[in-house]
Structures are given as C-alpha cells and as structure tokens.
Amino acid sequence: MALIDLINVKKLGGELDEAQLAAFANAAADPQTPDYQLAALLMAIRINGMSPRETAQLTMAMARTGDMLSPQVGGTPVDKHSTGGVGDTTTLVLAPLVAACGGKVVKMSGRGLGHTGGTIDKLESIPGFRTELPEEDFLRIAREVGCCVVGQTGELAPADKRLYSLRDVTGTVDSIPLISSSIMSKKLAGGAMGIVLDVKLGSGALMKTMADCLALARTMCDIGRRAGRRMAALITGMDEPLGSHVGNALEVKEAIDTLAGRVTGPLLQVSLALGAQMLLLGSQAQDEDQAVRLLQDALDSGRGLAKFAQMIAAQGGDARVCEDTRLLPRAAVTQPVLSMADGWLSRMDTEAIGLAAQRLGAGRSRKEDIIDPAVGLVLHKRIGDRVAAGEALATLHHNHAPRAQEAHDLLLGAVHISGAQPPRSALIRARIAIDGKET
Ligand code: URA
Ligand code: CA
C-alpha cells in the first residue's frame, strides 16, 4: 500500500479503512519510510481530522507496532494518565493509597521534559530507588505490594515515538485524534485493563479550553472502551501548580507529608478523586462515596504511607525517607521571592513556574540534560490569597546563584497581583464515569 494514496484520501477529507490505518502505523515504525510522507499525512489529519472509528483503529495499530504487555498481577491492573502539569505529584499519593485498598497499580511513567515534571525523575531522587527493573521483578512487586512504578519497559508503540518527534517540528501536536492515539497507543500496549485519565485544563496545561478537554477525554475513553478497557476521566484545573512544591525531591517530600496526614489541599483532593476512580475500575469499591471512604481510611490509618515505604524498599530505595524526609537530597541555599505589591494573587502563568523550576536544574530543556534532584521551589500563596508587599510568595531551593536569579525573575513575572479578590474556581471541573455518564 503506497503512503501517497493515504495522503490523498486524507487531503480530500476522506476516511481511511482499517487496513490503510495499519499500513500508516507500520510505515511510521519503519525507519525506511521518509519523514516527508509521514509529515504530509500528519498535516492532512491535523487539518481534516479523523472519525472516532479511524482514531480507535489507528491507536490499536500503533500499539501493535511494539510489545503488547498483559501484566499478571492477581487482579485488574489499573493505571492513571495525566496530560501533564506542574507540581502534579498525584501518582506518588494515589498509588500507595489505592494499593492499601487492594488495588493493583501497574504504572509505567515518563521523565520530565520542558515545563512539566516526570514521575520517574521524582522517584529517582529517593536514595537507591531503581526505576529500571526486570519485567518479572516489576510484576512481582505489583502483585505483592500492590503498586510498582517504573520507566517504560520493552518497546511500547514505536510508531508513536517517530510520529511524536515529527509532530513536534511540523506544527501537528495540537490535534485531538493525534494526541489521543499517541497517549492511548502507549497505554493500551502497557496492558492496564482499567485506565483513569486526568485531563488538565488551564495556564499550565496542553489544553486551554473546557471544550477541548472534554473532546480529548471523550476521544480517549472511546478508544479504550473499543479496545475492551474500562475507562474513566476527570478534567482538573491547572491554573496554578497542583501542589505547593515543584522540583523532584521537594515533590516526593510533599507526597510523603500528604500520606502522613500533615498536608491537605488540592494535591490530596485530586489524588483522592482519581484514586476513587481506580478503585471503581478495579472493583474494590461499588460507588464513589465508598471508594473515597476507603482511601481516606487508608490515609488516616497510615496504611498508605506504609505502602509507599514498602514500594520504595521493594524498588531498592531508602524507605526511611518516609519517616524522615530530611534524608532526601536538599539544596545548599534557600532564597525567598518577595512580592513587590499589595493585593490578591489573581493569576499565575503555571507554565512559567514550571520553567523557573527547570532553570534551577529540576527539569530538562533537552533530553540529555542532567537534572539536580534537590532543587526547585515552594509556593506559599495560591490564587485568591491576600498578599502584602515584601511578603514571601515562594522560596527557591538552589545550588547555583546565577540560575536562581533567572528563576527568581521568571517566578515574579509569572505571579500576578491585583487590587480585587478573584473568584476561586473548582478543582474538579468535569468527570466522565466508567459508564460514560458525564457530570
Ligand atoms: N503526550 C503524548 O504522549 N502525546 C501527545 O501527543 C501529547 C502528550
Ligand atoms: Ca505525558
């Protein structure tokens, strides 16, 4: 099958059949295929879209270009995927809580790139923690502990790797069928039978409008259901970082403080809401109220924190960090960022806050950059808070003064103070339940 024929069909707004979509996915995984033909087809799809059937069939074909895992963990393997945010440490809070309630969390996570952090980088800030494990160890830990978080094992959806790097440089990232097939091809190949999606909305998110978030969530749920997976989705706010800590060891500390009951707030609220969907997907709970009660009990009793310690130890890490977070890497210098004005914190450019942490060394601008696990920033104010001139908006944790100056300026520019108190918006904006009902 010639790619030029597929390009011509999509150029004129037609639909590709299942065999043609499989040919596209296989061509993307074949290093002999020229970039220009794949790029032309991606642009035709970006402009003319794809039907739900086309999107689902392309996703399945992309998943089949690599390993297809089916983890045997003594229960329904469940996973969570976030479309990416800042200070978004929900995985480290919800995986142990869900495991403490009998769920089986089998999670392959990524590294941070650009303004968003990556769960694998965060976990590697724990001394000794291993994110690359032989598959049998990964499955044994998931089975025995109930949660295991590793980097990608094997080769999942190689077609996506090629297409994603082309989309990045051809203006074709912002396409709901292409984003959905990219994310879901990797999720389907990973083998989770229950998947909850956390689609982020706001200044730090990929999607900036509610309509786009809902369209993306519906499309991804539809793909998963057609592939026989149980699906649920939440649309959650990313107008400001979710937790107050941004940076790898700092976010691990916040997750431990949350599991220990010392910290509550948006990070815990979203973690409980996503965790509840995971218990429903794995049939550990019959309804949402029961699911939240089970999770809250795991939190209050300390069983969630004990699970996290168990997972850390099983993955080679120093579990004493759960008792004493001072054992995590710490930066040499802390420096406050002071407000220049009186008023209310009215708006944050969340992406710029993520970039400020990256400038300190918490993230990468290129894949090969080495990160500093200790550095980052802690926000002391949220949107809607009263702020006085000279009061600390945040504290930088750094190991390099010139970078701290850059991060300081980025952060000050990212936080807007106004004379009027802004309305607070809800954190959980919408949900798509397992049965497809939207609220
Ligand atoms: N994340 C992905 O994996 N793919 C996309 O297309 C966008 C975000
Ligand atoms: Ca991602």
CSV table of C-alpha atoms and ligand atoms in Angstrom, one decimal:
chain,number,residue,atom,x,y,z
A,1,MET,CA,0.0,0.0,0.0
A,2,ALA,CA,1.5,3.3,-1.0
A,3,LEU,CA,1.5,6.2,1.5
A,4,ILE,CA,0.8,8.7,-1.3
A,5,ASP,CA,-2.6,7.1,-1.7
A,6,LEU,CA,-3.4,7.5,2.0
A,7,ILE,CA,-2.2,11.2,1.9
A,8,ASN,CA,-4.5,11.9,-1.0
A,9,VAL,CA,-7.5,10.4,0.9
A,10,LYS,CA,-6.9,12.5,4.0
A,11,LYS,CA,-6.0,15.6,1.9
A,12,LEU,CA,-9.5,15.5,0.4
A,13,GLY,CA,-11.2,14.8,3.7
A,14,GLY,CA,-11.9,11.1,3.2
A,15,GLU,CA,-11.7,8.3,5.7
A,16,LEU,CA,-9.1,5.6,5.8
A,17,ASP,CA,-10.1,2.0,6.4
A,18,GLU,CA,-8.6,-0.4,9.0
A,19,ALA,CA,-6.0,-1.9,6.6
A,20,GLN,CA,-4.9,1.6,5.5
A,21,LEU,CA,-4.5,2.8,9.1
A,22,ALA,CA,-2.5,-0.3,9.9
A,23,ALA,CA,-0.3,0.5,6.9
A,24,PHE,CA,0.2,4.0,8.2
A,25,ALA,CA,1.2,2.8,11.7
A,26,ASN,CA,3.6,0.2,10.3
A,27,ALA,CA,5.1,2.8,7.9
A,28,ALA,CA,5.7,5.1,11.0
A,29,ALA,CA,7.6,2.3,12.8
A,30,ASP,CA,9.7,1.5,9.7
A,31,PRO,CA,12.9,3.6,9.6
A,32,GLN,CA,12.9,3.3,5.8
A,33,THR,CA,9.8,5.4,5.4
A,34,PRO,CA,10.6,9.0,4.5
A,35,ASP,CA,9.8,11.7,7.1
A,36,TYR,CA,8.2,13.9,4.4
A,37,GLN,CA,5.4,11.4,3.6
A,38,LEU,CA,4.6,10.8,7.3
A,39,ALA,CA,4.7,14.6,7.9
A,40,ALA,CA,2.3,15.3,5.0
A,41,LEU,CA,-0.1,12.7,6.2
A,42,LEU,CA,0.0,14.1,9.8
A,43,MET,CA,-0.7,17.6,8.5
A,44,ALA,CA,-3.7,16.3,6.4
A,45,ILE,CA,-5.0,14.6,9.6
A,46,ARG,CA,-4.4,17.8,11.7
A,47,ILE,CA,-6.4,19.8,9.2
A,48,ASN,CA,-9.2,17.4,8.2
A,49,GLY,CA,-9.5,15.3,11.5
A,50,MET,CA,-10.4,11.6,11.9
A,51,SER,CA,-13.7,9.8,12.7
A,52,PRO,CA,-13.9,8.0,16.1
A,53,ARG,CA,-13.5,4.7,14.2
A,54,GLU,CA,-10.4,5.9,12.4
A,55,THR,CA,-8.9,7.2,15.6
A,56,ALA,CA,-9.5,4.0,17.5
A,57,GLN,CA,-8.2,1.8,14.7
A,58,LEU,CA,-5.1,3.9,14.2
A,59,THR,CA,-4.4,3.7,18.0
A,60,MET,CA,-4.7,0.0,18.1
A,61,ALA,CA,-2.5,-0.3,15.0
A,62,MET,CA,0.1,2.0,16.6
A,63,ALA,CA,0.0,-0.1,19.8
A,64,ARG,CA,0.7,-3.3,17.8
A,65,THR,CA,3.9,-1.9,16.3
A,66,GLY,CA,5.7,-2.9,19.5
A,67,ASP,CA,5.4,-5.1,22.6
A,68,MET,CA,1.8,-5.7,23.9
A,69,LEU,CA,2.0,-6.4,27.6
A,70,SER,CA,-0.6,-8.3,29.7
A,71,PRO,CA,0.6,-8.0,33.3
A,72,GLN,CA,-0.5,-10.9,35.5
A,73,VAL,CA,-0.7,-9.2,39.0
A,74,GLY,CA,-3.5,-11.1,40.7
A,75,GLY,CA,-6.2,-8.6,40.0
A,76,THR,CA,-7.3,-6.0,37.5
A,77,PRO,CA,-4.2,-3.9,36.6
A,78,VAL,CA,-5.1,-0.2,36.8
A,79,ASP,CA,-3.2,2.9,35.6
A,80,LYS,CA,-3.6,6.6,35.6
A,81,HIS,CA,-2.5,9.0,33.0
A,82,SER,CA,-2.2,12.8,33.4
A,83,THR,CA,-1.9,15.0,30.3
A,84,GLY,CA,0.8,16.8,32.3
A,85,GLY,CA,1.1,19.7,34.7
A,86,VAL,CA,3.3,21.4,37.3
A,87,GLY,CA,3.6,20.3,40.9
A,88,ASP,CA,1.4,17.3,39.8
A,89,THR,CA,2.5,14.5,42.2
A,90,THR,CA,-0.8,12.6,42.3
A,91,THR,CA,0.8,9.3,41.3
A,92,LEU,CA,3.0,9.2,44.4
A,93,VAL,CA,0.0,9.9,46.6
A,94,LEU,CA,-2.7,7.7,45.0
A,95,ALA,CA,-0.6,4.6,44.0
A,96,PRO,CA,0.1,3.7,47.6
A,97,LEU,CA,-3.4,4.6,48.8
A,98,VAL,CA,-5.0,2.5,46.0
A,99,ALA,CA,-2.7,-0.4,46.8
A,100,ALA,CA,-3.6,-0.1,50.5
A,101,CYS,CA,-7.2,-0.7,49.5
A,102,GLY,CA,-6.4,-3.8,47.5
A,103,GLY,CA,-5.9,-2.3,44.0
A,104,LYS,CA,-3.1,-3.3,41.7
A,105,VAL,CA,-1.4,-0.2,40.3
A,106,VAL,CA,0.9,-1.1,37.4
A,107,LYS,CA,2.5,2.1,36.2
A,108,MET,CA,4.9,3.0,33.6
A,109,SER,CA,5.9,6.6,33.9
A,110,GLY,CA,8.0,9.1,32.0
A,111,ARG,CA,10.7,11.6,32.6
A,112,GLY,CA,10.1,15.3,32.7
A,113,LEU,CA,10.6,17.4,29.6
A,114,GLY,CA,10.0,21.2,29.2
A,115,HIS,CA,7.9,22.8,32.0
A,116,THR,CA,6.3,19.5,33.3
A,117,GLY,CA,7.9,17.2,35.7
A,118,GLY,CA,8.2,13.4,35.4
A,119,THR,CA,7.4,10.8,38.0
A,120,ILE,CA,10.5,8.7,37.2
A,121,ASP,CA,12.8,11.7,37.9
A,122,LYS,CA,10.9,12.4,41.2
A,123,LEU,CA,11.3,8.8,42.4
A,124,GLU,CA,14.9,8.7,41.5
A,125,SER,CA,15.6,11.5,44.0
A,126,ILE,CA,15.0,8.8,46.7
A,127,PRO,CA,18.4,7.4,47.5
A,128,GLY,CA,18.9,4.0,45.9
A,129,PHE,CA,15.4,3.9,44.2
A,130,ARG,CA,15.5,1.9,40.9
A,131,THR,CA,13.1,2.7,38.1
A,132,GLU,CA,14.5,0.1,35.7
A,133,LEU,CA,13.6,-3.4,36.8
A,134,PRO,CA,13.5,-6.7,35.0
A,135,GLU,CA,9.9,-7.4,34.0
A,136,GLU,CA,9.5,-10.3,36.5
A,137,ASP,CA,10.5,-8.1,39.4
A,138,PHE,CA,8.2,-5.3,38.3
A,139,LEU,CA,5.3,-7.8,38.1
A,140,ARG,CA,6.2,-9.5,41.4
A,141,ILE,CA,6.2,-6.1,43.2
A,142,ALA,CA,2.9,-5.1,41.7
A,143,ARG,CA,1.4,-8.4,42.8
A,144,GLU,CA,2.9,-8.5,46.3
A,145,VAL,CA,2.9,-4.8,47.3
A,146,GLY,CA,0.0,-3.7,45.0
A,147,CYS,CA,1.9,-0.8,43.3
A,148,CYS,CA,5.1,-0.5,41.3
A,149,VAL,CA,6.2,2.5,39.3
A,150,VAL,CA,8.9,2.0,36.6
A,151,GLY,CA,10.1,3.7,33.5
A,152,GLN,CA,8.9,2.2,30.2
A,153,THR,CA,10.0,-1.4,29.8
A,154,GLY,CA,10.4,-3.0,26.4
A,155,GLU,CA,9.4,-1.2,23.3
A,156,LEU,CA,5.9,0.3,23.6
A,157,ALA,CA,4.3,1.8,20.5
A,158,PRO,CA,7.5,2.6,18.5
A,159,ALA,CA,5.2,4.2,15.8
A,160,ASP,CA,4.3,6.9,18.3
A,161,LYS,CA,8.0,7.7,19.1
A,162,ARG,CA,8.6,8.5,15.4
A,163,LEU,CA,5.3,10.4,14.9
A,164,TYR,CA,5.6,12.4,18.1
A,165,SER,CA,9.0,13.7,17.2
A,166,LEU,CA,7.8,14.6,13.7
A,167,ARG,CA,4.7,16.3,15.1
A,168,ASP,CA,6.8,18.4,17.4
A,169,VAL,CA,8.6,20.1,14.5
A,170,THR,CA,5.7,20.2,11.9
A,171,GLY,CA,3.0,22.1,13.9
A,172,THR,CA,0.8,19.0,14.3
A,173,VAL,CA,0.8,18.4,18.0
A,174,ASP,CA,-2.5,20.2,18.6
A,175,SER,CA,-4.8,17.6,17.1
A,176,ILE,CA,-7.2,15.7,19.3
A,177,PRO,CA,-7.1,12.5,17.2
A,178,LEU,CA,-3.3,12.6,17.1
A,179,ILE,CA,-2.9,13.4,20.8
A,180,SER,CA,-5.4,10.7,21.7
A,181,SER,CA,-3.8,8.0,19.5
A,182,SER,CA,-0.3,8.9,20.9
A,183,ILE,CA,-1.3,8.6,24.5
A,184,MET,CA,-3.6,5.7,24.2
A,185,SER,CA,-1.4,3.6,22.0
A,186,LYS,CA,1.2,3.5,24.8
A,187,LYS,CA,-1.5,2.9,27.5
A,188,LEU,CA,-3.1,0.0,25.6
A,189,ALA,CA,0.4,-1.6,24.9
A,190,GLY,CA,1.2,-1.3,28.7
A,191,GLY,CA,-1.7,-3.7,29.4
A,192,ALA,CA,-3.7,-1.9,32.1
A,193,MET,CA,-7.3,-3.1,32.0
A,194,GLY,CA,-8.6,0.0,33.9
A,195,ILE,CA,-7.4,3.4,33.0
A,196,VAL,CA,-8.3,6.8,34.6
A,197,LEU,CA,-7.4,9.9,32.6
A,198,ASP,CA,-6.6,13.2,34.3
A,199,VAL,CA,-7.0,15.8,31.6
A,200,LYS,CA,-5.6,19.1,32.8
A,201,LEU,CA,-7.2,22.5,32.0
A,202,GLY,CA,-5.6,25.9,32.4
A,203,SER,CA,-2.4,28.0,32.0
A,204,GLY,CA,-0.1,25.1,32.8
A,205,ALA,CA,-1.9,22.6,30.5
A,206,LEU,CA,-1.8,21.3,27.0
A,207,MET,CA,-5.5,22.1,26.6
A,208,LYS,CA,-6.6,25.6,27.3
A,209,THR,CA,-10.4,25.3,26.9
A,210,MET,CA,-13.1,23.1,28.5
A,211,ALA,CA,-14.5,22.1,25.1
A,212,ASP,CA,-11.0,20.8,24.0
A,213,CYS,CA,-10.5,19.0,27.3
A,214,LEU,CA,-13.9,17.2,27.0
A,215,ALA,CA,-13.3,16.3,23.4
A,216,LEU,CA,-9.9,14.9,24.3
A,217,ALA,CA,-11.2,12.9,27.3
A,218,ARG,CA,-14.2,11.6,25.3
A,219,THR,CA,-12.0,10.5,22.4
A,220,MET,CA,-9.5,8.7,24.7
A,221,CYS,CA,-12.3,7.0,26.7
A,222,ASP,CA,-13.9,5.9,23.4
A,223,ILE,CA,-10.6,4.4,22.1
A,224,GLY,CA,-10.0,2.5,25.4
A,225,ARG,CA,-13.6,1.1,25.5
A,226,ARG,CA,-13.4,-0.1,21.9
A,227,ALA,CA,-10.2,-2.0,23.0
A,228,GLY,CA,-12.0,-3.6,25.9
A,229,ARG,CA,-10.6,-1.5,28.7
A,230,ARG,CA,-12.6,0.1,31.5
A,231,MET,CA,-12.2,3.9,31.3
A,232,ALA,CA,-12.9,7.0,33.4
A,233,ALA,CA,-11.7,10.6,33.1
A,234,LEU,CA,-11.6,13.8,35.2
A,235,ILE,CA,-11.0,17.3,33.9
A,236,THR,CA,-9.0,19.1,36.6
A,237,GLY,CA,-7.7,22.6,37.0
A,238,MET,CA,-4.1,23.6,36.2
A,239,ASP,CA,-4.4,27.4,36.6
A,240,GLU,CA,-1.7,27.1,39.3
A,241,PRO,CA,0.6,24.2,40.3
A,242,LEU,CA,-1.4,21.4,42.0
A,243,GLY,CA,0.8,21.0,45.0
A,244,SER,CA,2.9,23.8,46.6
A,245,HIS,CA,6.2,22.0,45.8
A,246,VAL,CA,7.8,22.0,42.4
A,247,GLY,CA,11.0,20.0,41.9
A,248,ASN,CA,11.9,16.3,42.3
A,249,ALA,CA,12.9,15.7,45.9
A,250,LEU,CA,10.6,18.5,47.0
A,251,GLU,CA,7.6,16.8,45.4
A,252,VAL,CA,8.5,13.5,47.0
A,253,LYS,CA,8.6,15.3,50.3
A,254,GLU,CA,5.1,16.8,49.7
A,255,ALA,CA,3.8,13.4,48.7
A,256,ILE,CA,5.1,11.9,52.0
A,257,ASP,CA,3.8,14.8,54.0
A,258,THR,CA,0.4,14.2,52.4
A,259,LEU,CA,0.4,10.5,53.0
A,260,ALA,CA,1.4,11.2,56.7
A,261,GLY,CA,-1.6,13.5,57.0
A,262,ARG,CA,0.5,16.6,57.6
A,263,VAL,CA,-0.6,18.3,54.4
A,264,THR,CA,-4.1,18.6,52.8
A,265,GLY,CA,-5.3,20.7,49.9
A,266,PRO,CA,-5.6,20.4,46.1
A,267,LEU,CA,-2.9,17.7,45.6
A,268,LEU,CA,-4.8,15.4,48.1
A,269,GLN,CA,-8.2,16.3,46.7
A,270,VAL,CA,-7.3,15.4,43.1
A,271,SER,CA,-5.4,12.3,44.3
A,272,LEU,CA,-8.4,11.0,46.2
A,273,ALA,CA,-10.7,11.8,43.2
A,274,LEU,CA,-8.5,9.9,40.8
A,275,GLY,CA,-7.8,7.1,43.3
A,276,ALA,CA,-11.5,6.6,43.8
A,277,GLN,CA,-12.0,6.1,40.0
A,278,MET,CA,-9.1,3.5,40.2
A,279,LEU,CA,-10.9,1.5,43.0
A,280,LEU,CA,-14.1,1.6,40.9
A,281,LEU,CA,-12.1,0.4,37.8
A,282,GLY,CA,-10.6,-2.4,39.8
A,283,SER,CA,-13.9,-3.3,41.5
A,284,GLN,CA,-12.5,-2.6,45.0
A,285,ALA,CA,-15.5,-0.3,45.6
A,286,GLN,CA,-19.1,-0.2,44.3
A,287,ASP,CA,-19.6,3.6,44.3
A,288,GLU,CA,-17.6,6.8,44.5
A,289,ASP,CA,-18.6,7.5,48.2
A,290,GLN,CA,-17.4,4.1,49.3
A,291,ALA,CA,-14.2,4.5,47.3
A,292,VAL,CA,-13.4,7.9,48.8
A,293,ARG,CA,-14.1,6.4,52.3
A,294,LEU,CA,-11.8,3.5,51.7
A,295,LEU,CA,-9.0,5.8,50.6
A,296,GLN,CA,-9.5,8.2,53.4
A,297,ASP,CA,-9.3,5.4,55.9
A,298,ALA,CA,-6.0,4.1,54.3
A,299,LEU,CA,-4.7,7.7,54.7
A,300,ASP,CA,-5.9,8.2,58.3
A,301,SER,CA,-4.6,4.8,59.5
A,302,GLY,CA,-1.1,5.3,58.0
A,303,ARG,CA,-1.5,2.3,55.7
A,304,GLY,CA,-1.0,4.4,52.6
A,305,LEU,CA,2.3,5.8,53.9
A,306,ALA,CA,3.3,2.2,54.9
A,307,LYS,CA,2.6,1.0,51.4
A,308,PHE,CA,4.7,3.8,49.9
A,309,ALA,CA,7.6,2.7,52.2
A,310,GLN,CA,7.1,-0.9,51.2
A,311,MET,CA,7.2,0.1,47.5
A,312,ILE,CA,10.3,2.2,48.0
A,313,ALA,CA,12.1,-0.7,49.8
A,314,ALA,CA,11.0,-3.2,47.1
A,315,GLN,CA,12.4,-1.0,44.4
A,316,GLY,CA,15.8,-0.7,46.2
A,317,GLY,CA,15.2,2.8,47.8
A,318,ASP,CA,15.8,4.0,51.3
A,319,ALA,CA,12.4,3.7,52.9
A,320,ARG,CA,13.5,5.7,55.9
A,321,VAL,CA,12.6,8.8,53.9
A,322,CYS,CA,9.0,8.1,54.8
A,323,GLU,CA,9.8,8.7,58.5
A,324,ASP,CA,12.4,11.4,58.0
A,325,THR,CA,12.2,13.5,54.8
A,326,ARG,CA,15.5,15.2,55.6
A,327,LEU,CA,17.1,12.1,54.2
A,328,LEU,CA,16.0,13.3,50.7
A,329,PRO,CA,18.6,15.4,48.7
A,330,ARG,CA,18.5,19.0,49.9
A,331,ALA,CA,19.7,22.2,48.1
A,332,ALA,CA,22.5,24.2,49.6
A,333,VAL,CA,20.7,27.6,49.6
A,334,THR,CA,17.1,28.7,50.1
A,335,GLN,CA,16.1,32.2,49.0
A,336,PRO,CA,12.7,33.8,49.3
A,337,VAL,CA,10.9,35.5,46.4
A,338,LEU,CA,9.2,38.6,47.8
A,339,SER,CA,6.1,40.3,46.5
A,340,MET,CA,6.6,43.8,45.1
A,341,ALA,CA,2.9,44.7,45.5
A,342,ASP,CA,-0.1,44.6,47.9
A,343,GLY,CA,-3.3,42.9,46.8
A,344,TRP,CA,-4.7,39.5,45.9
A,345,LEU,CA,-2.9,36.8,44.0
A,346,SER,CA,-5.2,36.8,40.9
A,347,ARG,CA,-3.4,34.7,38.2
A,348,MET,CA,-0.4,32.5,37.7
A,349,ASP,CA,1.4,31.6,34.5
A,350,THR,CA,1.8,28.0,35.5
A,351,GLU,CA,4.0,27.1,32.6
A,352,ALA,CA,6.4,29.8,33.5
A,353,ILE,CA,6.6,28.5,37.1
A,354,GLY,CA,7.5,25.1,35.7
A,355,LEU,CA,10.1,26.7,33.6
A,356,ALA,CA,11.5,28.6,36.7
A,357,ALA,CA,12.0,25.2,38.4
A,358,GLN,CA,13.6,23.8,35.2
A,359,ARG,CA,16.0,26.8,35.2
A,360,LEU,CA,17.1,25.9,38.7
A,361,GLY,CA,18.0,22.4,37.4
A,362,ALA,CA,14.8,20.5,38.3
A,363,GLY,CA,14.0,19.8,34.7
A,364,ARG,CA,15.4,19.3,31.2
A,365,SER,CA,15.4,21.5,28.2
A,366,ARG,CA,17.0,18.8,26.1
A,367,LYS,CA,16.5,15.0,26.6
A,368,GLU,CA,20.2,14.6,27.5
A,369,ASP,CA,20.3,17.3,30.3
A,370,ILE,CA,21.2,16.0,33.8
A,371,ILE,CA,18.8,17.2,36.5
A,372,ASP,CA,19.5,18.2,40.1
A,373,PRO,CA,17.1,16.2,42.3
A,374,ALA,CA,17.4,18.7,45.2
A,375,VAL,CA,16.4,22.0,43.6
A,376,GLY,CA,13.0,23.6,43.0
A,377,LEU,CA,10.6,26.0,44.6
A,378,VAL,CA,7.9,26.0,47.2
A,379,LEU,CA,4.9,28.3,46.7
A,380,HIS,CA,3.5,30.0,49.8
A,381,LYS,CA,0.4,31.5,48.1
A,382,ARG,CA,-2.4,30.3,45.9
A,383,ILE,CA,-4.8,32.1,43.7
A,384,GLY,CA,-7.2,34.0,45.8
A,385,ASP,CA,-4.8,34.6,48.7
A,386,ARG,CA,-4.1,38.1,50.2
A,387,VAL,CA,-0.5,39.2,49.6
A,388,ALA,CA,1.4,42.1,51.2
A,389,ALA,CA,4.3,43.9,49.6
A,390,GLY,CA,7.5,42.4,51.0
A,391,GLU,CA,5.8,39.1,51.9
A,392,ALA,CA,7.3,35.8,50.5
A,393,LEU,CA,5.4,34.4,47.5
A,394,ALA,CA,7.7,31.5,47.3
A,395,THR,CA,11.1,30.0,48.4
A,396,LEU,CA,13.7,28.9,45.9
A,397,HIS,CA,15.8,25.9,46.7
A,398,HIS,CA,19.0,26.1,44.7
A,399,ASN,CA,22.7,25.2,44.2
A,400,HIS,CA,23.6,27.9,41.7
A,401,ALA,CA,23.2,31.6,42.3
A,402,PRO,CA,23.0,32.8,38.6
A,403,ARG,CA,20.3,30.3,37.8
A,404,ALA,CA,18.4,31.3,41.0
A,405,GLN,CA,18.4,34.9,39.7
A,406,GLU,CA,16.9,33.8,36.4
A,407,ALA,CA,14.3,31.6,38.2
A,408,HIS,CA,13.5,34.5,40.6
A,409,ASP,CA,12.7,36.8,37.8
A,410,LEU,CA,10.7,34.2,35.9
A,411,LEU,CA,8.7,33.5,39.0
A,412,LEU,CA,8.0,37.2,39.8
A,413,GLY,CA,6.8,37.6,36.2
A,414,ALA,CA,4.5,34.6,36.5
A,415,VAL,CA,2.6,35.7,39.5
A,416,HIS,CA,0.0,38.4,39.0
A,417,ILE,CA,-1.2,40.6,42.0
A,418,SER,CA,-4.4,42.6,41.6
A,419,GLY,CA,-6.5,45.0,43.6
A,420,ALA,CA,-9.6,42.9,43.6
A,421,GLN,CA,-10.2,39.4,45.1
A,422,PRO,CA,-10.5,36.9,42.2
A,423,PRO,CA,-13.2,34.2,42.3
A,424,ARG,CA,-11.8,30.7,43.3
A,425,SER,CA,-12.6,28.1,40.7
A,426,ALA,CA,-13.4,24.4,41.4
A,427,LEU,CA,-10.6,22.0,41.1
A,428,ILE,CA,-12.5,19.1,39.5
A,429,ARG,CA,-14.3,20.7,36.6
A,430,ALA,CA,-15.9,17.6,35.0
A,431,ARG,CA,-15.9,13.8,35.0
A,432,ILE,CA,-16.7,11.0,32.7
A,433,ALA,CA,-17.7,8.0,34.8
A,434,ILE,CA,-17.0,4.3,33.9
A,435,ASP,CA,-20.5,4.0,32.4
A,436,GLY,CA,-19.8,7.1,30.2
A,437,LYS,CA,-22.1,9.4,32.2
A,438,GLU,CA,-20.8,13.0,32.3
A,439,THR,CA,-21.1,15.3,35.2
B,1,URA,N1,1.6,13.3,25.4
B,1,URA,C1,1.8,12.3,24.5
B,1,URA,O1,2.3,11.2,24.8
B,1,URA,N2,1.4,12.5,23.2
B,1,URA,C2,0.9,13.7,22.8
B,1,URA,O2,0.6,13.8,21.6
B,1,URA,C3,0.7,14.7,23.7
B,1,URA,C4,1.0,14.5,25.0
B,2,CA,CA,2.7,12.7,29.1
